[in-house]
XYZ file of C-alpha atoms in Angstrom:
785
model
C -78.276 -1.383 62.191
C -80.792 -3.505 60.400
C -83.365 -0.782 60.560
C -81.039 1.848 59.274
C -79.870 -0.437 56.531
C -83.408 -1.103 55.564
C -84.108 2.573 55.534
C -81.227 3.285 53.327
C -82.287 0.526 50.991
C -85.858 1.760 50.911
C -84.647 5.354 50.498
C -82.497 4.298 47.653
C -85.345 2.368 46.132
C -87.760 5.304 46.562
C -85.269 7.691 45.141
C -84.888 5.413 42.206
C -88.560 5.262 41.787
C -88.909 9.015 42.092
C -86.298 9.463 39.415
C -87.619 6.804 37.114
C -91.202 8.009 37.102
C -90.051 11.499 36.349
C -88.000 10.096 33.608
C -90.881 7.950 32.457
C -93.264 10.893 32.493
C -90.997 12.763 30.166
C -90.568 9.763 27.950
C -93.037 7.547 26.182
C -95.574 5.289 28.081
C -94.030 2.450 30.111
C -95.086 -1.080 29.226
C -95.821 -3.818 31.822
C -92.629 -5.573 30.909
C -90.713 -2.449 31.786
C -92.541 -2.141 35.082
C -91.750 -5.749 35.884
C -88.102 -5.230 35.087
C -87.993 -2.123 37.256
C -89.561 -3.991 40.148
C -87.058 -6.770 39.792
C -84.272 -4.210 39.839
C -85.626 -2.617 42.993
C -85.917 -5.979 44.700
C -82.367 -6.811 43.688
C -81.205 -3.476 45.044
C -83.122 -4.063 48.276
C -81.741 -7.497 48.710
C -78.228 -6.320 48.001
C -78.075 -4.787 51.451
C -76.284 -7.277 53.719
C -78.153 -6.165 56.849
C -81.566 -6.581 55.246
C -80.486 -9.799 53.706
C -79.436 -11.184 57.085
C -82.600 -9.862 58.778
C -84.748 -11.543 56.166
C -82.776 -14.659 56.511
C -83.277 -15.009 60.260
C -86.905 -13.726 60.138
C -86.341 -10.865 62.516
C -87.541 -8.169 60.056
C -91.154 -7.000 60.205
C -92.019 -5.686 56.825
C -95.112 -3.742 57.932
C -93.351 -1.942 60.699
C -90.401 -1.449 58.489
C -92.609 0.092 55.756
C -94.280 2.462 58.206
C -90.956 3.494 59.532
C -89.750 4.223 56.072
C -92.836 6.256 55.266
C -92.471 8.326 58.422
C -88.861 8.995 57.683
C -89.723 10.005 54.153
C -92.343 12.431 55.403
C -89.856 13.915 57.838
C -87.315 14.279 55.095
C -89.883 15.864 52.809
C -90.744 18.465 55.414
C -87.090 19.205 56.039
C -86.554 19.580 52.320
C -89.458 21.947 51.945
C -88.151 24.016 54.853
C -84.797 24.192 53.194
C -86.366 25.273 49.916
C -88.253 28.011 51.685
C -85.088 29.264 53.312
C -83.270 29.279 49.932
C -86.109 30.794 47.924
C -84.629 34.386 47.873
C -81.286 33.076 46.687
C -82.964 30.915 44.102
C -84.940 33.932 42.852
C -81.771 35.989 42.566
C -80.136 33.104 40.796
C -83.148 32.884 38.487
C -82.782 36.559 37.600
C -79.093 36.189 36.942
C -79.794 33.177 34.744
C -82.341 35.182 32.767
C -79.767 37.940 32.262
C -77.226 35.360 31.161
C -79.782 33.858 28.793
C -80.351 37.286 27.209
C -76.606 37.865 26.886
C -76.059 34.432 25.433
C -78.892 35.036 22.997
C -77.179 38.256 21.846
C -73.905 36.384 21.499
C -75.666 33.684 19.542
C -77.051 36.233 17.133
C -73.630 37.855 16.822
C -71.918 34.471 16.204
C -74.523 33.570 13.633
C -73.684 36.857 11.877
C -70.022 36.036 12.096
C -70.704 32.578 10.711
C -72.538 34.087 7.796
C -69.656 36.506 7.194
C -67.043 33.728 7.440
C -68.875 31.613 4.937
C -68.599 34.533 2.509
C -64.895 34.987 3.309
C -64.077 31.316 2.676
C -65.343 31.712 -0.825
C -63.167 34.772 -1.298
C -60.181 32.864 0.122
C -60.749 29.962 -2.255
C -60.870 32.457 -5.109
C -57.674 34.129 -3.903
C -55.943 30.736 -3.592
C -56.845 29.887 -7.154
C -55.576 33.277 -8.312
C -52.348 32.778 -6.275
C -51.691 29.389 -7.865
C -52.273 30.858 -11.280
C -49.885 33.740 -10.550
C -47.244 31.321 -9.165
C -47.358 29.286 -12.369
C -47.031 32.459 -14.404
C -44.091 33.623 -12.269
C -42.329 30.250 -12.662
C -42.859 30.330 -16.374
C -41.533 33.879 -16.563
C -38.524 32.955 -14.423
C -37.739 29.992 -16.637
C -38.060 32.206 -19.657
C -35.909 34.851 -17.981
C -33.228 32.284 -17.045
C -33.180 30.869 -20.555
C -33.052 34.330 -22.027
C -30.315 35.323 -19.573
C -28.230 32.289 -20.494
C -28.801 32.940 -24.153
C -27.872 36.600 -23.850
C -24.797 35.788 -21.746
C -23.628 33.414 -24.463
C -24.383 35.839 -27.263
C -24.029 39.403 -26.066
C -20.526 40.891 -25.686
C -20.130 42.902 -22.465
C -18.513 46.341 -22.911
C -15.601 45.502 -20.590
C -14.788 42.357 -22.645
C -14.644 44.353 -25.856
C -12.600 47.059 -24.136
C -10.001 44.566 -22.832
C -9.652 42.781 -26.165
C -9.388 45.998 -28.152
C -7.293 48.183 -25.866
C -6.235 46.277 -22.739
C -2.838 44.758 -22.024
C -2.208 41.135 -22.900
C -2.360 39.593 -19.448
C -4.472 37.124 -17.490
C -7.607 39.279 -17.948
C -7.026 39.410 -21.696
C -6.615 35.642 -21.697
C -9.920 35.131 -19.883
C -11.668 37.545 -22.254
C -10.365 35.642 -25.265
C -11.671 32.426 -23.752
C -15.131 34.025 -23.262
C -15.065 35.417 -26.779
C -14.189 32.039 -28.253
C -17.014 30.402 -26.305
C -19.496 33.010 -27.579
C -18.244 32.641 -31.128
C -18.561 28.867 -30.995
C -22.053 29.107 -29.461
C -23.367 31.534 -32.069
C -22.299 29.206 -34.853
C -24.172 26.158 -33.496
C -26.649 24.672 -35.964
C -29.222 21.894 -35.895
C -26.453 19.388 -36.670
C -24.920 20.093 -33.260
C -28.043 19.371 -31.222
C -27.070 15.756 -30.536
C -23.355 16.452 -30.149
C -22.069 15.398 -26.713
C -19.636 18.320 -26.733
C -22.387 20.870 -27.400
C -22.362 23.594 -24.697
C -26.196 23.771 -24.772
C -27.630 20.272 -25.329
C -31.023 20.508 -26.963
C -30.622 24.308 -27.342
C -32.404 24.860 -24.047
C -31.219 28.440 -23.692
C -32.547 29.368 -27.123
C -35.898 27.575 -26.721
C -34.886 24.680 -28.949
C -33.855 26.929 -31.810
C -30.216 26.726 -33.014
C -28.409 29.937 -31.979
C -27.288 30.490 -35.559
C -30.937 30.773 -36.643
C -31.973 33.326 -34.008
C -32.125 37.021 -34.803
C -29.761 37.872 -31.963
C -27.368 35.160 -33.102
C -27.311 36.392 -36.667
C -26.832 39.957 -35.474
C -23.919 39.069 -33.152
C -22.067 36.937 -35.707
C -20.563 39.942 -37.423
C -19.622 41.686 -34.163
C -18.020 38.561 -32.730
C -16.088 37.957 -35.953
C -14.662 41.488 -35.884
C -13.769 41.199 -32.218
C -12.176 37.811 -32.919
C -10.016 39.302 -35.671
C -8.941 41.997 -33.228
C -7.967 39.352 -30.678
C -5.989 37.473 -33.354
C -4.161 40.656 -34.331
C -3.279 41.573 -30.756
C -2.178 38.013 -29.935
C 0.053 37.951 -33.015
C 1.614 41.283 -32.072
C 2.229 40.084 -28.512
C 3.960 36.867 -29.539
C 6.086 38.596 -32.187
C 7.284 41.092 -29.574
C 8.204 38.243 -27.237
C 10.088 36.509 -30.059
C 12.156 39.679 -30.525
C 13.143 39.551 -26.859
C 14.396 35.984 -27.330
C 16.944 37.220 -29.859
C 18.361 39.882 -27.551
C 21.746 39.148 -25.937
C 21.884 38.139 -22.282
C 18.203 37.208 -22.240
C 16.928 34.719 -19.689
C 15.197 32.444 -22.167
C 13.719 30.062 -19.640
C 12.052 32.869 -17.709
C 10.514 34.295 -20.896
C 9.280 30.872 -21.923
C 7.702 30.254 -18.538
C 6.195 33.652 -17.717
C 5.525 35.101 -21.167
C 4.807 32.111 -23.411
C 3.663 29.025 -21.530
C 1.510 31.172 -19.293
C -0.482 32.202 -22.371
C -0.423 28.846 -24.095
C -4.194 29.038 -24.649
C -3.621 31.933 -27.052
C -1.557 29.607 -29.262
C -4.417 27.106 -29.263
C -6.754 29.999 -30.066
C -4.615 30.983 -33.052
C -4.476 27.373 -34.246
C -8.299 27.297 -34.403
C -9.012 30.906 -35.361
C -6.139 31.498 -37.805
C -3.875 28.573 -38.689
C -1.824 30.856 -40.912
C -0.974 33.186 -38.042
C -0.264 30.167 -35.858
C 2.178 28.852 -38.462
C 3.809 32.276 -38.647
C 4.271 32.409 -34.865
C 5.697 28.892 -34.901
C 8.132 29.697 -37.711
C 9.263 32.916 -36.038
C 9.844 31.104 -32.737
C 11.743 28.297 -34.442
C 13.935 30.755 -36.306
C 14.522 32.918 -33.235
C 15.417 30.031 -30.943
C 17.539 28.361 -33.619
C 19.625 31.508 -34.101
C 19.764 32.213 -30.371
C 20.932 28.714 -29.418
C 23.376 28.600 -32.319
C 24.891 31.926 -31.245
C 25.001 30.950 -27.557
C 26.791 27.650 -28.101
C 29.149 29.101 -30.683
C 30.123 31.913 -28.295
C 30.348 29.557 -25.317
C 32.610 27.141 -27.184
C 34.788 29.990 -28.375
C 35.171 31.241 -24.798
C 35.929 27.761 -23.487
C 38.598 27.144 -26.113
C 40.608 29.985 -24.567
C 40.608 27.925 -21.348
C 41.791 24.732 -23.058
C 44.765 23.149 -21.324
C 46.167 21.245 -24.269
C 48.070 18.466 -22.576
C 49.067 16.399 -25.589
C 50.515 17.366 -28.954
C 51.545 15.369 -32.005
C 54.909 14.513 -30.443
C 53.447 13.428 -27.066
C 53.778 9.715 -27.708
C 54.771 6.904 -25.381
C 58.072 6.292 -27.160
C 59.138 9.837 -27.875
C 62.553 10.920 -28.986
C 64.659 12.345 -26.227
C 65.355 15.458 -28.291
C 61.661 16.357 -28.188
C 61.823 16.558 -24.398
C 64.642 19.083 -24.328
C 64.190 22.839 -24.435
C 65.417 24.732 -27.457
C 68.384 26.289 -25.634
C 69.244 23.480 -23.232
C 70.484 19.918 -23.336
C 68.563 18.949 -20.203
C 65.215 17.230 -20.300
C 62.289 19.510 -19.452
C 60.492 17.720 -16.627
C 57.210 19.453 -17.479
C 57.148 17.525 -20.755
C 57.655 14.119 -19.232
C 54.130 12.757 -18.753
C 51.222 15.113 -18.128
C 49.412 13.697 -21.141
C 49.688 10.150 -19.778
C 48.825 10.604 -16.097
C 45.121 10.455 -15.275
C 45.402 12.273 -11.954
C 42.288 14.278 -11.122
C 40.993 14.193 -14.666
C 38.735 11.265 -13.823
C 36.672 13.590 -11.619
C 34.958 14.731 -14.791
C 33.122 11.393 -14.626
C 32.009 11.774 -11.016
C 28.611 13.212 -11.884
C 28.020 10.794 -14.740
C 29.152 7.684 -12.878
C 27.181 8.547 -9.732
C 24.083 9.111 -11.835
C 24.552 5.680 -13.425
C 24.964 4.157 -9.980
C 21.552 5.377 -8.921
C 22.196 8.709 -7.250
C 20.073 11.759 -7.874
C 20.939 13.389 -11.186
C 20.601 16.864 -9.735
C 23.000 15.971 -6.912
C 25.447 14.577 -9.468
C 25.496 17.855 -11.351
C 26.320 19.698 -8.150
C 29.544 17.704 -7.843
C 31.114 19.307 -10.926
C 29.063 22.164 -12.366
C 29.661 23.315 -15.940
C 32.454 25.821 -16.455
C 31.557 29.463 -16.033
C 33.660 30.919 -18.841
C 33.747 34.477 -17.523
C 34.748 33.536 -13.977
C 37.323 31.012 -15.182
C 38.824 33.553 -17.573
C 39.072 36.172 -14.828
C 40.754 33.660 -12.513
C 43.131 32.481 -15.235
C 41.986 28.883 -14.920
C 42.712 26.199 -17.515
C 40.868 22.947 -18.098
C 41.505 19.783 -20.122
C 39.224 19.432 -23.101
C 37.047 16.732 -21.543
C 35.883 19.331 -18.996
C 35.065 21.697 -21.839
C 33.261 18.883 -23.646
C 31.314 18.041 -20.486
C 30.269 21.651 -19.961
C 29.071 22.009 -23.541
C 27.203 18.705 -23.532
C 25.608 19.384 -20.147
C 24.275 22.733 -21.319
C 23.254 21.217 -24.636
C 21.260 18.378 -23.067
C 19.631 20.713 -20.551
C 18.675 23.136 -23.304
C 17.429 20.296 -25.511
C 15.335 18.915 -22.662
C 13.872 22.322 -21.998
C 13.077 22.965 -25.668
C 11.659 19.500 -26.224
C 9.260 19.846 -23.292
C 8.453 23.477 -24.078
C 7.695 22.829 -27.756
C 5.320 20.027 -26.868
C 3.544 22.063 -24.228
C 3.407 25.279 -26.220
C 2.668 24.118 -29.772
C 0.996 20.804 -28.823
C 3.100 18.935 -31.369
C 3.650 15.274 -30.588
C 4.369 13.840 -34.035
C 7.481 13.217 -36.084
C 7.431 16.704 -37.617
C 7.590 18.658 -34.403
C 9.702 21.781 -34.252
C 12.525 20.364 -32.093
C 14.686 19.345 -35.026
C 14.110 22.714 -36.701
C 15.179 24.491 -33.503
C 18.194 22.357 -32.647
C 19.332 21.202 -36.054
C 21.878 23.999 -36.565
C 23.080 23.846 -32.969
C 23.671 20.093 -33.054
C 25.498 20.430 -36.380
C 27.607 23.213 -34.878
C 28.576 21.088 -31.858
C 29.489 18.177 -34.120
C 31.542 20.449 -36.341
C 33.360 21.972 -33.372
C 34.091 18.531 -31.954
C 35.312 17.244 -35.311
C 37.594 20.255 -35.780
C 39.086 19.777 -32.333
C 39.559 16.041 -32.772
C 41.465 16.669 -35.988
C 44.385 17.967 -33.906
C 43.654 16.043 -30.707
C 46.333 13.558 -29.633
C 45.111 13.049 -26.048
C 43.786 9.495 -25.818
C 42.765 9.994 -22.193
C 40.604 12.980 -23.098
C 38.986 11.089 -25.978
C 38.212 8.068 -23.814
C 36.787 10.294 -21.082
C 34.578 11.946 -23.678
C 33.401 8.503 -24.813
C 32.476 7.663 -21.226
C 30.669 10.973 -20.870
C 28.782 10.381 -24.105
C 27.594 7.032 -22.834
C 26.419 8.584 -19.568
C 24.555 11.239 -21.541
C 22.781 8.486 -23.432
C 21.531 7.208 -20.112
C 20.524 10.727 -19.138
C 18.500 11.432 -22.288
C 16.838 8.046 -21.960
C 15.875 8.813 -18.371
C 14.498 12.176 -19.505
C 12.633 10.466 -22.372
C 14.235 12.568 -25.072
C 16.357 9.760 -26.501
C 14.222 9.764 -29.647
C 15.610 13.158 -30.655
C 19.078 13.178 -29.059
C 20.310 9.598 -29.271
C 21.116 9.887 -33.014
C 23.206 12.964 -32.211
C 25.053 11.138 -29.420
C 25.658 8.215 -31.774
C 27.296 10.605 -34.214
C 29.453 11.981 -31.403
C 30.506 8.432 -30.547
C 31.279 7.754 -34.199
C 33.618 10.736 -34.176
C 35.384 9.788 -30.954
C 36.084 6.096 -31.509
C 37.950 6.443 -34.829
C 40.043 9.272 -33.426
C 40.901 7.184 -30.375
C 41.928 4.368 -32.686
C 44.209 6.750 -34.606
C 45.864 7.982 -31.412
C 46.337 4.422 -30.154
C 47.871 3.433 -33.484
C 50.250 6.407 -33.248
C 51.376 5.235 -29.809
C 51.833 1.701 -31.127
C 53.889 2.940 -34.079
C 56.056 5.005 -31.759
C 56.796 1.921 -29.642
C 57.483 -0.280 -32.657
C 59.824 2.217 -34.284
C 61.622 3.268 -31.095
C 65.288 2.422 -30.604
C 68.081 3.311 -28.227
C 69.546 5.877 -30.553
C 66.375 7.985 -30.615
C 65.109 7.365 -27.108
C 68.409 7.326 -25.214
C 68.864 3.891 -23.701
C 72.361 4.131 -22.240
C 71.322 4.215 -18.587
C 70.399 1.177 -16.481
C 67.835 3.129 -14.430
C 64.106 3.211 -15.311
C 63.449 4.732 -18.692
C 60.909 7.486 -19.347
C 59.152 5.291 -21.899
C 58.330 2.620 -19.339
C 56.846 5.263 -16.998
C 54.821 6.743 -19.836
C 53.578 3.347 -20.876
C 52.597 2.381 -17.328
C 50.850 5.704 -16.673
C 49.064 5.570 -20.010
C 47.896 1.975 -19.612
C 46.775 2.566 -16.034
C 44.881 5.662 -17.095
C 43.077 3.782 -19.866
C 42.178 0.869 -17.592
C 41.060 3.130 -14.756
C 38.754 5.004 -17.099
C 37.349 1.797 -18.540
C 36.740 0.272 -15.128
C 35.389 3.435 -13.511
C 31.827 2.904 -12.415
C 31.821 -0.724 -13.563
C 29.880 -2.973 -11.232
C 31.589 -6.204 -10.319
C 30.127 -9.221 -12.021
C 28.077 -7.199 -14.472
C 27.261 -8.887 -17.719
C 28.722 -7.538 -20.931
C 26.795 -6.918 -24.116
C 28.627 -8.830 -26.772
C 28.876 -7.508 -30.270
C 27.738 -3.965 -29.557
C 29.795 -1.605 -31.628
C 28.862 1.197 -29.238
C 29.832 -0.683 -26.147
C 29.508 1.428 -22.963
C 32.874 2.638 -21.825
C 32.279 1.427 -18.295
C 31.622 -2.079 -19.630
C 34.299 -2.328 -22.277
C 36.575 -4.811 -20.520
C 36.394 -6.654 -17.230
C 39.956 -7.155 -16.028
C 40.921 -10.599 -14.911
C 42.396 -10.941 -11.450
C 43.878 -14.375 -12.075
C 47.614 -14.911 -12.256
C 48.448 -15.486 -15.847
C 49.054 -13.779 -19.112
C 45.459 -13.996 -20.329
C 42.074 -13.404 -18.769
C 40.187 -16.556 -17.936
C 36.792 -15.147 -17.017
C 36.448 -12.109 -19.263
C 33.444 -12.386 -21.578
C 33.956 -11.945 -25.278
C 32.849 -8.827 -27.109
C 34.567 -9.600 -30.381
C 34.028 -7.042 -33.100
C 33.104 -4.232 -30.718
C 34.840 -0.921 -30.292
C 35.790 -1.956 -26.759
C 37.372 -5.145 -28.059
C 39.338 -3.049 -30.526
C 40.726 -0.947 -27.688
C 41.599 -4.003 -25.624
C 43.364 -5.585 -28.586
C 45.421 -2.416 -28.935
C 46.397 -2.634 -25.266
C 47.391 -6.281 -25.695
C 49.501 -5.462 -28.725
C 51.015 -2.507 -26.896
C 51.995 -4.782 -24.005
C 53.937 -7.119 -26.275
C 55.484 -4.242 -28.223
C 56.574 -2.609 -24.974
C 58.222 -5.826 -23.877
C 60.073 -6.014 -27.189
C 61.110 -2.364 -26.910
C 62.573 -2.925 -23.451
C 64.560 -5.827 -24.832
C 65.854 -3.664 -27.689
C 66.874 -0.921 -25.273
C 68.493 -3.488 -22.972
C 70.506 -4.915 -25.838
C 72.321 -1.588 -26.125
C 74.172 -2.295 -22.879
C 77.556 -3.958 -23.085
C 77.186 -6.640 -20.404
C 74.449 -9.160 -19.830
C 74.219 -8.070 -16.209
C 73.422 -4.478 -17.168
C 70.804 -5.690 -19.596
C 69.125 -7.639 -16.821
C 69.377 -4.699 -14.400
C 67.845 -2.399 -17.016
C 64.956 -4.816 -17.569
C 64.373 -5.234 -13.839
C 64.339 -1.493 -13.167
C 61.874 -0.790 -15.967
C 59.640 -3.746 -15.183
C 59.643 -2.804 -11.520
C 58.728 0.759 -12.407
C 55.792 -0.435 -14.511
C 54.559 -2.809 -11.819
C 54.961 -0.183 -9.109
C 52.848 2.295 -11.054
C 50.188 -0.356 -11.647
C 50.040 -1.082 -7.925
C 50.038 2.589 -6.964
C 47.099 3.174 -9.322
C 45.426 0.005 -7.996
C 45.083 -1.512 -11.431
C 45.076 -5.298 -11.650
C 44.816 -7.427 -14.734
C 46.662 -9.441 -17.281
C 49.092 -6.596 -17.984
C 50.265 -6.639 -14.383
C 50.417 -10.435 -14.380
C 52.434 -10.491 -17.586
C 55.014 -7.971 -16.367
C 55.218 -9.729 -13.003
C 56.110 -12.974 -14.749
C 58.819 -11.258 -16.783
C 60.158 -9.539 -13.679
C 60.435 -12.848 -11.821
C 62.418 -14.328 -14.697
C 64.722 -11.301 -14.903
C 65.350 -11.389 -11.166
C 66.403 -15.010 -11.454
C 68.826 -14.060 -14.201
C 70.240 -11.219 -12.113
C 70.742 -13.518 -9.135
C 72.810 -15.871 -11.247
C 74.776 -13.022 -12.806
C 75.533 -11.397 -9.468
C 76.649 -14.642 -7.825
C 78.787 -15.587 -10.799
C 80.684 -12.337 -10.451
C 81.940 -13.203 -6.918
C 81.450 -16.941 -6.439
C 81.735 -18.156 -10.004
C 84.203 -21.003 -9.265
C 82.121 -22.535 -6.499
C 78.893 -22.252 -8.540
C 80.530 -23.793 -11.590
C 81.971 -26.609 -9.482
C 78.597 -27.348 -7.886
C 76.729 -27.343 -11.188
C 79.317 -29.496 -13.000
C 79.802 -31.935 -10.130
C 76.050 -32.418 -9.598
C 75.590 -33.025 -13.314
C 78.452 -35.537 -13.322
C 77.292 -37.293 -10.140
C 73.781 -37.643 -11.421
C 75.136 -40.116 -14.043
C 77.125 -42.318 -11.550
C 75.359 -45.222 -9.880
C 76.779 -45.971 -6.430
C 76.857 -49.707 -5.535
C 74.411 -50.704 -2.845
C 76.073 -51.031 0.561
C 79.245 -49.127 -0.506
C 81.121 -47.398 2.290
C 83.996 -44.933 2.613
C 85.225 -42.720 -0.204
C 83.171 -43.107 -3.362
C 86.123 -42.827 -5.789
C 86.742 -39.072 -5.175
C 89.450 -38.951 -7.823
C 86.935 -40.106 -10.406
C 84.372 -37.503 -9.368
C 86.217 -34.442 -8.048
C 89.710 -33.209 -7.557
C 90.370 -32.924 -3.801
C 92.827 -30.124 -4.322
C 90.252 -28.132 -6.219
C 87.678 -28.690 -3.516
C 90.156 -27.680 -0.843
C 91.007 -24.468 -2.686
C 87.312 -23.677 -3.097
C 86.641 -24.252 0.597
C 89.486 -22.023 1.730
C 88.687 -19.361 -0.882
C 85.050 -19.188 0.220
C 86.020 -19.104 3.899
C 88.265 -16.127 3.309
C 86.095 -14.157 0.842
C 82.443 -14.875 1.643
C 81.902 -11.829 3.897
C 83.496 -9.418 1.450
C 81.491 -11.068 -1.318
C 78.230 -10.478 0.514
C 79.194 -6.864 1.140
C 80.005 -6.439 -2.534
C 76.639 -7.928 -3.488
C 74.943 -5.538 -1.091
C 76.699 -2.525 -2.603
C 75.933 -3.638 -6.144
C 72.242 -4.172 -5.447
C 71.898 -0.776 -3.762
C 73.627 0.945 -6.666
C 71.798 -0.892 -9.427
C 68.205 -0.540 -8.263
C 66.643 2.827 -7.469
C 63.528 1.292 -5.940
C 64.450 0.402 -2.371
C 61.822 -2.300 -1.978
C 62.803 -3.890 -5.242
C 66.477 -3.825 -4.178
C 65.627 -5.427 -0.851
C 63.703 -8.232 -2.527
C 66.532 -8.858 -4.980
C 69.181 -8.753 -2.221
C 67.262 -11.305 -0.209
C 66.880 -13.461 -3.290
C 70.639 -13.236 -4.108
C 71.760 -14.058 -0.598
C 69.240 -16.851 -0.312
C 70.481 -18.332 -3.568
C 74.068 -17.972 -2.308
C 73.170 -19.910 0.805
C 71.499 -22.573 -1.330
C 74.603 -22.890 -3.552
C 76.866 -23.221 -0.526
C 74.552 -25.804 1.002
C 74.656 -27.771 -2.239
C 78.482 -27.426 -2.191
C 78.580 -28.973 1.267
C 76.218 -31.731 0.145
C 78.587 -32.573 -2.712
C 81.499 -32.891 -0.257
C 79.460 -35.116 2.039
C 78.362 -37.320 -0.855
C 81.903 -37.677 -2.242
C 83.537 -38.379 1.149
C 80.823 -40.332 2.856
C 82.783 -42.224 5.445
C 85.809 -40.027 6.250
C 85.614 -36.284 5.626
C 88.854 -34.721 4.421
C 90.926 -32.456 6.632
C 89.899 -29.260 4.885
C 86.281 -29.789 6.022
C 87.184 -28.026 9.214
C 87.448 -24.799 7.159
C 83.834 -25.051 5.959
C 81.722 -22.122 7.091
C 78.573 -23.097 8.950
C 75.311 -22.235 7.219
C 74.059 -20.734 10.487
C 76.947 -18.256 10.425
C 76.123 -17.292 6.845
C 72.437 -16.958 7.720
C 73.319 -14.727 10.662
C 75.385 -12.520 8.392
C 72.520 -12.311 5.899
C 70.144 -11.242 8.684
C 72.723 -8.719 9.844
C 72.774 -7.057 6.425
C 69.006 -7.105 6.252
C 68.668 -5.432 9.655
C 71.290 -2.819 8.821
C 69.383 -1.881 5.655
């Protein structure tokens, strides 16, 4: 192991030496320092072998023998190597030949590559030249493209395409014509740009980029196209004028759907109106004047014809003689002495007439306006005429005003959209002036012969609702003055009609009105129906607890008067609106209430007996109160009549009892009055001086008379009450009140007897009728009824 290791180390060292000298022979001369370093390296390599290192350490290695062994091994290896070289010599020769061939081939390739290199060096120069030429051409192309784009934009803004000229000159006025006019106007505006427009923010070509910084008006093409564009513009103006004038003619034709024409033939081409305003203000003014004249005549004709048709459907409910206190002769037919029931109160009963306010009141309460209109649509005159229908005038008024406000809204919006007029001198007043004057004239003519206060008040309510409508539609600036004039026509007429009713009540008497019957009079029914109708209209749509606007002479009809629900003759919580039209109406109702009360007293005075007067008053008051309750109207009128009715019932009770039990009642009243002035000594017992207070014989006769006649008296009272009072409930209340008062009188009669004979009742006391028996009889009559 040691020997082999030493051999390997020596072989490695020799190999190193053999390599290094060969290397040194090929290099420069080796210095002693290099030789010393190489020797040190060999020694280090030799000593790096562990086996040699251990052999040297223990002294078992013989360097001489080891060196000879190494030399012999090297010689053996050399011989083996030479033998191997000899064996491989033919292969090495063949390999040498192949290498020579490869060297010749590689030499040819080297020459070829050198030629290629020379050629490529020439091509790189050509490529660099081509690159420079390409960059130059690219710059030229970009410049030409920019010039082409600018020229294209300039030509597009200046040159008129053949199809554009063809459409403007010969094409129909439609959407394509509209677009061509827009293009033409843009070209015309562009051609007329000058250097003053270069800094304008609205300039279509800031800096005149398309025309290379030159104003289009200064270019040759611009100057050349100015004349052509002006001619084509005049042609567009002429064709636009002809189109609009033809449309205006269609507006004047009968049965024309104006809204459809405005939408599809005018508003659709609204730009053409703006074009005329810029291109030819004179033509624009002509178109505007023709439209105003056409629409003014058309609307005037439509509303005049519509009103004329509706007047044939007018159900005139009230005439000059239809007053609350009307003469009885006016209610009779010409060939009969009987009262015509159809003339008794249609003009005073509200009935279904309040439905005309359904749409208006629901709109004020917050519902959709379109849904409100659906409730009661305007009258279709042709259909209504074919069906033979008749309507009160407030329905006619509502139909006219609904159409008028819808048409005004449409025209107001259309005029602003079409003519772009937003100032004080817009064309609305010119269009609607005649129509509004016509409606006012028609209303004034009708009111001249109108005596229907209910219709007038309903129209006032409608007018107020229309004020809300026009305000919601934002057209109150143009229509509110008209509605104020309508209100100013209605209120004075209502005042005249109310005054006529008041005069009729003041001047009425039994001779004219026929007051010989004790049953309810026609006047009281008319008054109750009329007052209820007025109050129902005033309170319709009024929100509870709403505040009133004091001092407004155009007080809303639904806020004219809050009715007090307190029991009393005057309202305690109603706010004041003194000086207003509503206050005027309420004052008339207050005066009418007092005048009606006086009239009933005058009619009652025509009866011969006091009892009949009271019965007449009770029947009429009960009729008035019953109507108020049926109509669900509460207020000071109802409270006032209720107070009077209570007083009259008390009078009737006394009158009825005096007719049958007059002696007993007189005795009780006189005796109680006399006894109230006598002071009884304290501690007194027995009879309290009956001869000084009452006559025992008289008392005895009264006791026996009552015991024998009280049942027949009650039956007589029952018959009288049933015959006097036509209202069953009223009769029942009065019968109960009479019998109750009878029982109270008899109880007081018994109390007088007990007070006079305190200690020892007289013998006739056994004939006194027990109050329980009388009460049972009263209940018996009540149950039988």
